[in-house]
Each structure stands twice: as structure tokens, then as C-alpha cells.
Short mmCIF file of the N, C-alpha and C atoms (twelve columns), coordinates in Angstrom:
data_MODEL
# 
_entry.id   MODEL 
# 
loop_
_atom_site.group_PDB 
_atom_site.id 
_atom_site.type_symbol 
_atom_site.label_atom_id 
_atom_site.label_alt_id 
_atom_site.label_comp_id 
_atom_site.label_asym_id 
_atom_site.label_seq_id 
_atom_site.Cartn_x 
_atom_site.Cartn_y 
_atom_site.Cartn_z 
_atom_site.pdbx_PDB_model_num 
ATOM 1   N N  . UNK A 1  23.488 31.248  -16.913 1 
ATOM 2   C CA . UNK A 1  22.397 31.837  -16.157 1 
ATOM 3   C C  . UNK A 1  22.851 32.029  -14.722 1 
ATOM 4   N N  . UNK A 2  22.417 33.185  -13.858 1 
ATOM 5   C CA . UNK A 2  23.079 33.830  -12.943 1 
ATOM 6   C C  . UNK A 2  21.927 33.895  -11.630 1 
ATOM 7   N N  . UNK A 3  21.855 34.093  -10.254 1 
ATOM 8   C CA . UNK A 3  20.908 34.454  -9.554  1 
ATOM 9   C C  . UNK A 3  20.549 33.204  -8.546  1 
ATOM 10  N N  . UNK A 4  21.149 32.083  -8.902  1 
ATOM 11  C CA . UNK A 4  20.424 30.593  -8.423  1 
ATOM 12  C C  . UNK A 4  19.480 30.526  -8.476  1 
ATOM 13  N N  . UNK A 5  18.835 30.629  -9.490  1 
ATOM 14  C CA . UNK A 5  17.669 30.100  -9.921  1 
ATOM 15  C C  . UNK A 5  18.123 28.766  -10.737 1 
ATOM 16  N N  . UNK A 6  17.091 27.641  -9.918  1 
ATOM 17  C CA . UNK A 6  17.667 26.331  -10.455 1 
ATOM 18  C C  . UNK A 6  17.095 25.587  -11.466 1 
ATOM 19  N N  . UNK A 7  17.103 25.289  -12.804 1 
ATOM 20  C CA . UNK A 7  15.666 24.688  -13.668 1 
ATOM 21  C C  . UNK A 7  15.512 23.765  -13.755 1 
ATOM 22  N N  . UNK A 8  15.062 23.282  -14.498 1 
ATOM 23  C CA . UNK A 8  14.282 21.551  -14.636 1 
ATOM 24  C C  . UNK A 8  15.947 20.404  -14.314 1 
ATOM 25  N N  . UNK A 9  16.582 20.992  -14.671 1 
ATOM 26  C CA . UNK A 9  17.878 19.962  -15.074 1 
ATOM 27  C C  . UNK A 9  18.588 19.843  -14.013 1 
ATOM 28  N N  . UNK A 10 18.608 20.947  -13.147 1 
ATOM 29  C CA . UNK A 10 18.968 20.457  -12.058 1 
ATOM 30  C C  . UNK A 10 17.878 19.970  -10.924 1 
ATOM 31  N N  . UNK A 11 16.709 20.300  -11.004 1 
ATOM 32  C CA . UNK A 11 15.890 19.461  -10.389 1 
ATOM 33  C C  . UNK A 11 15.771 17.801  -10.919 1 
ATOM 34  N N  . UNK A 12 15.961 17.677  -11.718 1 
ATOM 35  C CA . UNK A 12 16.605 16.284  -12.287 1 
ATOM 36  C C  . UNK A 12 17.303 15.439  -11.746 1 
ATOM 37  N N  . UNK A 13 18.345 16.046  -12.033 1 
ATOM 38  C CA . UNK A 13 19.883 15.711  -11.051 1 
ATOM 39  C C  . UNK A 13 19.998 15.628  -9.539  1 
ATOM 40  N N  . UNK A 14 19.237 16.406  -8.889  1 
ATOM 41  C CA . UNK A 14 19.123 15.901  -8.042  1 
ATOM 42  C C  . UNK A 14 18.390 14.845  -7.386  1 
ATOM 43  N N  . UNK A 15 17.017 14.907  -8.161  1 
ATOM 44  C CA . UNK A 15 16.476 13.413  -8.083  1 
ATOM 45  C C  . UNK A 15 16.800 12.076  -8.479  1 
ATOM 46  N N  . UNK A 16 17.912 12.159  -9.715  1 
ATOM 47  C CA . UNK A 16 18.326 11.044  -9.698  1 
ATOM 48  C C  . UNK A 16 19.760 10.431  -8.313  1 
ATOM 49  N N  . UNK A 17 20.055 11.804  -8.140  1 
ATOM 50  C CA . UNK A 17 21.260 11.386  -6.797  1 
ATOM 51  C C  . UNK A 17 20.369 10.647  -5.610  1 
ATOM 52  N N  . UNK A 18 19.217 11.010  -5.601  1 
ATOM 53  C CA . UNK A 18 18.700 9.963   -4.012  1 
ATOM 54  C C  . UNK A 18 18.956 8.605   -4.178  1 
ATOM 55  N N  . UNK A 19 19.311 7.873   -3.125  1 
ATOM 56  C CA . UNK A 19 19.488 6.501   -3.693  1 
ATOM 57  C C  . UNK A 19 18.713 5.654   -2.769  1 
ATOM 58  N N  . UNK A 20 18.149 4.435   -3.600  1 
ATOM 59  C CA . UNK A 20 17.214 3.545   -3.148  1 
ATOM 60  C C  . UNK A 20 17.783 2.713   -1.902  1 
ATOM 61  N N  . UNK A 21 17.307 2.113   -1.324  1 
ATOM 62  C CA . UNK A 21 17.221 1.018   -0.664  1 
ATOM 63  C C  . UNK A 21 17.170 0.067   -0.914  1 
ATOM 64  N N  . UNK A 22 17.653 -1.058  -0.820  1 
ATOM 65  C CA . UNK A 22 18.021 -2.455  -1.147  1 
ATOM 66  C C  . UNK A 22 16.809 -3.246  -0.420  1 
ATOM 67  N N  . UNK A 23 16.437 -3.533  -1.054  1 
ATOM 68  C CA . UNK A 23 14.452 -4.742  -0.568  1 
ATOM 69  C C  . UNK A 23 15.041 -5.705  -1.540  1 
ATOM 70  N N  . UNK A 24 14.987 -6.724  0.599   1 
ATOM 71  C CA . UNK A 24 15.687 -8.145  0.079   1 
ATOM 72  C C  . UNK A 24 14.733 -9.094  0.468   1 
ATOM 73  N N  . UNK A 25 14.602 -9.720  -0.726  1 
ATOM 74  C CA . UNK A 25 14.099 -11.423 -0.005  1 
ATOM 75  C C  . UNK A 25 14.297 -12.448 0.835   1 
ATOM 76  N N  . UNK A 26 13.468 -12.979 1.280   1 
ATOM 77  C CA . UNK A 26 14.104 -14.012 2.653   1 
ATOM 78  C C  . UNK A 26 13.451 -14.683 2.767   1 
ATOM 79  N N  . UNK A 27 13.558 -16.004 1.859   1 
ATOM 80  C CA . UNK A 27 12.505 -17.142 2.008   1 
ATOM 81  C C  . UNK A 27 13.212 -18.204 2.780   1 
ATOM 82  N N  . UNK A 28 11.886 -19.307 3.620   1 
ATOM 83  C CA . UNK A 28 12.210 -20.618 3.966   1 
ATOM 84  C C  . UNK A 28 12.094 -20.153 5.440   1 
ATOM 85  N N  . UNK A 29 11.612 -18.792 5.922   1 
ATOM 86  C CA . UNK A 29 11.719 -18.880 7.106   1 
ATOM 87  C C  . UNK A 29 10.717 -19.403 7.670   1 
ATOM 88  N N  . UNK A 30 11.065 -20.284 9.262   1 
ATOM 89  C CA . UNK A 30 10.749 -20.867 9.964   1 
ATOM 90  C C  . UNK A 30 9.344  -20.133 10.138  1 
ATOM 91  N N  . UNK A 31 7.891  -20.879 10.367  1 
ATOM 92  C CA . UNK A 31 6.889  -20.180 10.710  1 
ATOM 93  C C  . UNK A 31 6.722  -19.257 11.857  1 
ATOM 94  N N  . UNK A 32 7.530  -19.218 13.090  1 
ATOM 95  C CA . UNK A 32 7.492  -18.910 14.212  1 
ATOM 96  C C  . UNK A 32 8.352  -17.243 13.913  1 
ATOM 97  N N  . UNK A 33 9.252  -16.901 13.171  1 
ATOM 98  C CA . UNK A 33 9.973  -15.980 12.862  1 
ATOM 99  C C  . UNK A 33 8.925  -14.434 12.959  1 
ATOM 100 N N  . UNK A 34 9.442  -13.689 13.722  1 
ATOM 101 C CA . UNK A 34 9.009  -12.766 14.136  1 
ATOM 102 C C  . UNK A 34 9.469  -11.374 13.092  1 
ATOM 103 N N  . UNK A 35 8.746  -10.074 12.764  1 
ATOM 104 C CA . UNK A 35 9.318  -9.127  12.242  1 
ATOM 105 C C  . UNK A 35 10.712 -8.691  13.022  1 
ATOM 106 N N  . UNK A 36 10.612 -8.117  14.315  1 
ATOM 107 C CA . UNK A 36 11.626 -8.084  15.005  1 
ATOM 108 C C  . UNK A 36 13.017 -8.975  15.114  1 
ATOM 109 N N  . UNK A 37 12.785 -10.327 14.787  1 
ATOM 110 C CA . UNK A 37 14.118 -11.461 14.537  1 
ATOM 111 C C  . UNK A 37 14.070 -10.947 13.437  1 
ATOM 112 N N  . UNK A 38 13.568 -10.592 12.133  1 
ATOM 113 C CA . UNK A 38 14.212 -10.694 11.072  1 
ATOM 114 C C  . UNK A 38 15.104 -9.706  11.209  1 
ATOM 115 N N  . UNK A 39 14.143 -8.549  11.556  1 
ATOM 116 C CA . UNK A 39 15.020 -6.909  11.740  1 
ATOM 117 C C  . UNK A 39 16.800 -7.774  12.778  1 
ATOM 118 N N  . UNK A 40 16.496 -8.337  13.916  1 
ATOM 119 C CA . UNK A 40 17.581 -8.404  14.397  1 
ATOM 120 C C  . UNK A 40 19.095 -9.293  13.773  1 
ATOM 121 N N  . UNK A 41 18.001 -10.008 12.886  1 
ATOM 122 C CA . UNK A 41 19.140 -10.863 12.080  1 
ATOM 123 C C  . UNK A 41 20.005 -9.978  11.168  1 
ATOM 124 N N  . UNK A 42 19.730 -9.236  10.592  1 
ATOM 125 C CA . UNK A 42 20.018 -8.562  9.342   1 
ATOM 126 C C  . UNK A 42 21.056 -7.067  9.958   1 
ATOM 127 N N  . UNK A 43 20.411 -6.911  11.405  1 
ATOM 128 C CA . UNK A 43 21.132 -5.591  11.684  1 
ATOM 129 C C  . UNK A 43 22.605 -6.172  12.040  1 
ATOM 130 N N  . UNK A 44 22.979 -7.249  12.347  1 
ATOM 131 C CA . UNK A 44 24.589 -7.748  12.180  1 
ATOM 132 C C  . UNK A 44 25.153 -6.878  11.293  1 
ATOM 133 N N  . UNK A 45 24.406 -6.637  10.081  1 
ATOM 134 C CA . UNK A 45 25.055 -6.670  8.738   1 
ATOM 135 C C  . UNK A 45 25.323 -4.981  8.768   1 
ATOM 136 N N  . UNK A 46 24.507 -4.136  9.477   1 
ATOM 137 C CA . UNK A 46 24.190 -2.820  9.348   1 
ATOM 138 C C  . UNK A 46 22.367 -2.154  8.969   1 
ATOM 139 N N  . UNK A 47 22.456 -0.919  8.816   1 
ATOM 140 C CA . UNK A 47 20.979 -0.614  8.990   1 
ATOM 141 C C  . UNK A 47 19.851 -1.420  8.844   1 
ATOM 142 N N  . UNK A 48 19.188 -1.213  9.104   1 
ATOM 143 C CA . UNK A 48 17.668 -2.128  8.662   1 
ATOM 144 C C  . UNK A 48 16.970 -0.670  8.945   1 
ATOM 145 N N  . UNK A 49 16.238 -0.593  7.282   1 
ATOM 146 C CA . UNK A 49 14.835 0.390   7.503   1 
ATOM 147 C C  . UNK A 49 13.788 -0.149  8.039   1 
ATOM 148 N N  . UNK A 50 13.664 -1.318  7.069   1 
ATOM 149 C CA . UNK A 50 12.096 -2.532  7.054   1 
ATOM 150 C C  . UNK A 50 12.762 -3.635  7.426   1 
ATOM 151 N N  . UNK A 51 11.543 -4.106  7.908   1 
ATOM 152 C CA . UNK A 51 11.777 -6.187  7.825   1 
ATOM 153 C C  . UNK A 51 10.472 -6.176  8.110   1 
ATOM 154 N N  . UNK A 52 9.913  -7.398  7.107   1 
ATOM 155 C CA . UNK A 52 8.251  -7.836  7.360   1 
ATOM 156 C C  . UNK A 52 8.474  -9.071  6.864   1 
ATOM 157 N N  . UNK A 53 7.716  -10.134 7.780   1 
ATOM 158 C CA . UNK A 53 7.372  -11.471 7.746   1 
ATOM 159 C C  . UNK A 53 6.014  -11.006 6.794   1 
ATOM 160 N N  . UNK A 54 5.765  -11.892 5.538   1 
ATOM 161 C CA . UNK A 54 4.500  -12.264 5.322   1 
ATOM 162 C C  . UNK A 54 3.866  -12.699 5.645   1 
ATOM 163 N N  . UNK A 55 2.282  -12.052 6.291   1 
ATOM 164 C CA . UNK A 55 1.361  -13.306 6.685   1 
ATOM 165 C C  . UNK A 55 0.547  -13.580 5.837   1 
ATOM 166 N N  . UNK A 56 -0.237 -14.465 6.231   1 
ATOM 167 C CA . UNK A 56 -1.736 -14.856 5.363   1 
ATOM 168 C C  . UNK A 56 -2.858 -14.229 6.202   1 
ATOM 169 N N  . UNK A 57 -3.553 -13.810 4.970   1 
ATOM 170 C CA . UNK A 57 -4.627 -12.732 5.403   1 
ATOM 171 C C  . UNK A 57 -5.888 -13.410 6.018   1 
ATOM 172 N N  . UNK A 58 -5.996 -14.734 5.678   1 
ATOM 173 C CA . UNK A 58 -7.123 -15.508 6.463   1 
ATOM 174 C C  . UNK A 58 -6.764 -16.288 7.430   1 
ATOM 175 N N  . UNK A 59 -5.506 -16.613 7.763   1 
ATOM 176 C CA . UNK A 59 -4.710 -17.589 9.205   1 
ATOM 177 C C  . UNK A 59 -4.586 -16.419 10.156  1 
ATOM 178 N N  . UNK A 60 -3.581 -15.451 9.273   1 
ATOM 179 C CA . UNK A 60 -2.559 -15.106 10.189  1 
ATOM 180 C C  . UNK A 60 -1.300 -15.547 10.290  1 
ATOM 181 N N  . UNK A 61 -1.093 -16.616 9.811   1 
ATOM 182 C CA . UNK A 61 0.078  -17.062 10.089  1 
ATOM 183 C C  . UNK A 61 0.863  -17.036 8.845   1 
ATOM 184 N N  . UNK A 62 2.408  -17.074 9.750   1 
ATOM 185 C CA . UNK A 62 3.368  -16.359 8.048   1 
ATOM 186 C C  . UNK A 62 3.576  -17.370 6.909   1 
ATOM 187 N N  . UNK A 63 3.837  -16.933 6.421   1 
ATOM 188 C CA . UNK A 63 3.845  -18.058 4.547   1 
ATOM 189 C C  . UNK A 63 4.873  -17.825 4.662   1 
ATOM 190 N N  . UNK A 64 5.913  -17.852 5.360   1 
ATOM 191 C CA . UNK A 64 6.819  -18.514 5.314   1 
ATOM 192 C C  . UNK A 64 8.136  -17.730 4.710   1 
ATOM 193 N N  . UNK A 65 7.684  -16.261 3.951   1 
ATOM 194 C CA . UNK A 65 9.191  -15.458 3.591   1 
ATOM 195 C C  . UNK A 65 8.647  -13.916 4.229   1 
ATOM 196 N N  . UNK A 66 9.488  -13.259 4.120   1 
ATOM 197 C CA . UNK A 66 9.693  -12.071 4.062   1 
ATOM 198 C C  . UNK A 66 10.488 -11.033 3.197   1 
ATOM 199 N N  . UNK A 67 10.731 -9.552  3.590   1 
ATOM 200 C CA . UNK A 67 11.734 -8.631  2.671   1 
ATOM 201 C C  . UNK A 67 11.920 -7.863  4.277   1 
ATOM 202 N N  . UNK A 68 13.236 -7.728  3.756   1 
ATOM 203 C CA . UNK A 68 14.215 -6.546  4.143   1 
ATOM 204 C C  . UNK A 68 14.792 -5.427  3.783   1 
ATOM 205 N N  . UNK A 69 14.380 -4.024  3.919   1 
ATOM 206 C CA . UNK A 69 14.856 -2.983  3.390   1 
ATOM 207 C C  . UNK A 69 16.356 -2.767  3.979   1 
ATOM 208 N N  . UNK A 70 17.428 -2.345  3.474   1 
ATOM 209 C CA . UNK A 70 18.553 -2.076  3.887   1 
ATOM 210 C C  . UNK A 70 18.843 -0.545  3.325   1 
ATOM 211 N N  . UNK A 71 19.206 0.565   3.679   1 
ATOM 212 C CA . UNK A 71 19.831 1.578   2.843   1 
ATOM 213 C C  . UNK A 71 21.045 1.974   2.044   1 
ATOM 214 N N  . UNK A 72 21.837 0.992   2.688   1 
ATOM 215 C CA . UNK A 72 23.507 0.709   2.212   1 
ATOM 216 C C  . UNK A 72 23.214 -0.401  1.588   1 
ATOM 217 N N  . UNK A 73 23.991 -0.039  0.318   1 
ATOM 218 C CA . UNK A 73 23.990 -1.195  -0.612  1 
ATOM 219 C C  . UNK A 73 24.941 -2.037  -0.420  1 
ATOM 220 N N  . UNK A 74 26.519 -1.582  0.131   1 
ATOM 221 C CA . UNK A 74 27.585 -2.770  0.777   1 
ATOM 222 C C  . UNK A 74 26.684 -3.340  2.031   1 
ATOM 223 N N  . UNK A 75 26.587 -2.266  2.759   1 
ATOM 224 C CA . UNK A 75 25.733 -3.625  3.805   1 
ATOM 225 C C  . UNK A 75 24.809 -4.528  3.101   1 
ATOM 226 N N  . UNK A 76 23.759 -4.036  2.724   1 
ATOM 227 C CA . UNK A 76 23.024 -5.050  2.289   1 
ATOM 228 C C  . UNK A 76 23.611 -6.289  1.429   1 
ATOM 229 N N  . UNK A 77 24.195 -6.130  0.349   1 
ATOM 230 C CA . UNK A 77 25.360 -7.165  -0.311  1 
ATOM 231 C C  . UNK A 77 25.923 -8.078  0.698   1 
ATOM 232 N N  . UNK A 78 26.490 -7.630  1.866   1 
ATOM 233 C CA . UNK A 78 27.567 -8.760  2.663   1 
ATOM 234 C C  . UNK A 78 26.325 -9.242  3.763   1 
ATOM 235 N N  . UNK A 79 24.990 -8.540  3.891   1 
ATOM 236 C CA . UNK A 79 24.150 -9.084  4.208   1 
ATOM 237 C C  . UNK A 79 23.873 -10.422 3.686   1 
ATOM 238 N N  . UNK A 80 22.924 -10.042 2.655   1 
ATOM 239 C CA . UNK A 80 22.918 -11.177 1.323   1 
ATOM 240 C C  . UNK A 80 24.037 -12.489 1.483   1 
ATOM 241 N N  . UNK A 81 24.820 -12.157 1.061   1 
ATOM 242 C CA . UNK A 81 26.428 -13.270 1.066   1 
ATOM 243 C C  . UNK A 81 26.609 -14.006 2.154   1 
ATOM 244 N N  . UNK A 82 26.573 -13.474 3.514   1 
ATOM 245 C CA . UNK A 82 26.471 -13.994 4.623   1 
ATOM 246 C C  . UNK A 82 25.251 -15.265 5.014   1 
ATOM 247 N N  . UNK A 83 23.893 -14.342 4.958   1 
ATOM 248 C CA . UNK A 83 23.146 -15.106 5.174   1 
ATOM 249 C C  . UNK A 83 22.219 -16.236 4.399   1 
ATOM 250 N N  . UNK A 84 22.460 -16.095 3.209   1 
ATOM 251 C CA . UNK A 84 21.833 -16.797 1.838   1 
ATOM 252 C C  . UNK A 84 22.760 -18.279 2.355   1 
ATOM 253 N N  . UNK A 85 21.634 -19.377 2.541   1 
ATOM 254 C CA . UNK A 85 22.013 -20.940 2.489   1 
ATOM 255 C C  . UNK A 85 22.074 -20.656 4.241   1 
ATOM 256 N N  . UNK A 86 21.915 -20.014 5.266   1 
ATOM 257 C CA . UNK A 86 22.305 -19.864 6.370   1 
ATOM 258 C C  . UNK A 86 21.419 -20.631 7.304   1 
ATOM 259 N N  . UNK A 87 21.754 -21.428 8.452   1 
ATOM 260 C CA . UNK A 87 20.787 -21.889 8.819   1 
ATOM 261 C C  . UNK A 87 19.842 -20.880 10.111  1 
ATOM 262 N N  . UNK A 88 18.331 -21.104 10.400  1 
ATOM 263 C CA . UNK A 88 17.938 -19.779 11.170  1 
ATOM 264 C C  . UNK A 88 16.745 -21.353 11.774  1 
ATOM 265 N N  . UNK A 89 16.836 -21.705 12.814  1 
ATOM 266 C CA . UNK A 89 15.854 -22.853 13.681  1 
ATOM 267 C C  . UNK A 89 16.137 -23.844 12.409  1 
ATOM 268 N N  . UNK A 90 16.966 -24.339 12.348  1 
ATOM 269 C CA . UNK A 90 17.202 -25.982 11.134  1 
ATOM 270 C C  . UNK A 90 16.596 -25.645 9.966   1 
ATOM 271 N N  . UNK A 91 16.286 -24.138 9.459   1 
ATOM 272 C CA . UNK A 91 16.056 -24.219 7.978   1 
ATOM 273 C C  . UNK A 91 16.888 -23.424 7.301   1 
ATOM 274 N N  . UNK A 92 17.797 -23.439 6.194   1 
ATOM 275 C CA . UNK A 92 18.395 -22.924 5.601   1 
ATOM 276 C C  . UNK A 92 17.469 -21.562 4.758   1 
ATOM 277 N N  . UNK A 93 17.935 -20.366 4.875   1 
ATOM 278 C CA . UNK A 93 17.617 -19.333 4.450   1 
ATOM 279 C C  . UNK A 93 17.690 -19.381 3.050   1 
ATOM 280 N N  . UNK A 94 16.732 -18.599 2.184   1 
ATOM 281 C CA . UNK A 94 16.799 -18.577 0.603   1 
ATOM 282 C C  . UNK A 94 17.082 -16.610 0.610   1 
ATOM 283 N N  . UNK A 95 18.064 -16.183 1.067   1 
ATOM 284 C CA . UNK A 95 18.657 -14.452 0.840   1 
ATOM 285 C C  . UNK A 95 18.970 -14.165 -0.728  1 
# 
């Protein structure tokens, strides 16, 4: 087929080429841990899309983990490796 006209199959294909983002876990953090420290911890590693501390919807105050979006999957990996067991204010990170 001739003209570039593109059909289902390559609209396909190209949707499967986008690639996800790596949403990482990050438990044990210290209550005081800010969205911004997490974002700054993690950008060592390379990009940061996201970083969100969980809070509690009736305190306010964080429960204690969060996630990290990364877009690179090597970064995010030597992210991970690095900081998993890491200490962040005397508590060891769960990455």
C-alpha cells in the first residue's frame, strides 16, 4: 500500500514504542521527609518526573513512604541499587 496512509498496525506500533516510566517505592521514610528531598535524593541518579511523600488524609502527616517516577529505566535501576538499605536521618530506606 502506497500514499502514507498509515493503518491500524502501524498505529499500534507506535504505541507500543512509548515507553513507561519507572514508579518506585520508597518506604521507611523519616516523617519529616519532604516531596522536594525525595525529588532531590533520587535526581543523583538522573531524571525525576514525580516524587510524592504519602500523607494521611485526616493528620496530614506522611505515613511514612512514598513513589518516584523516573523515565530512564538505567537510571532508575542504579537508582534503586544505590539507595535500597540506604540510610536517609538514621532510617534505612526500603527502594
Amino acid at each position: 500500500r502506497s500514499g502514507g496512509v498509515a493503518g491500524p498496525t502501524a498505529a499500534r506500533e507506535r504505541r507500543t514504542r512509548v515507553r513507561m516510566a519507572t514508579n518506585i517505592y520508597v518506604g521507611n521514610l523519616p516523617w519529616s521527609t519532604t516531596n522536594e528531598e525525595l525529588t532531590a535524593l533520587f535526581e543523583q541518579y538522573g531524571q525525576v518526573s514525580r516524587a510524592q511523600v504519602v500523607m494521611d488524609r485526616e493528620t496530614g502527616r506522611s505515613r511514612g513512604f512514598g513513589f518516584v517516577e523516573m523515565p530512564n529505566e538505567a537510571e532508575a535501576q542504579a537508582a534503586i541499587a544505590a539507595l535500597n538499605n540506604s540510610p536517609m536521618n538514621g532510617r534505612p530506606l526500603t527502594v
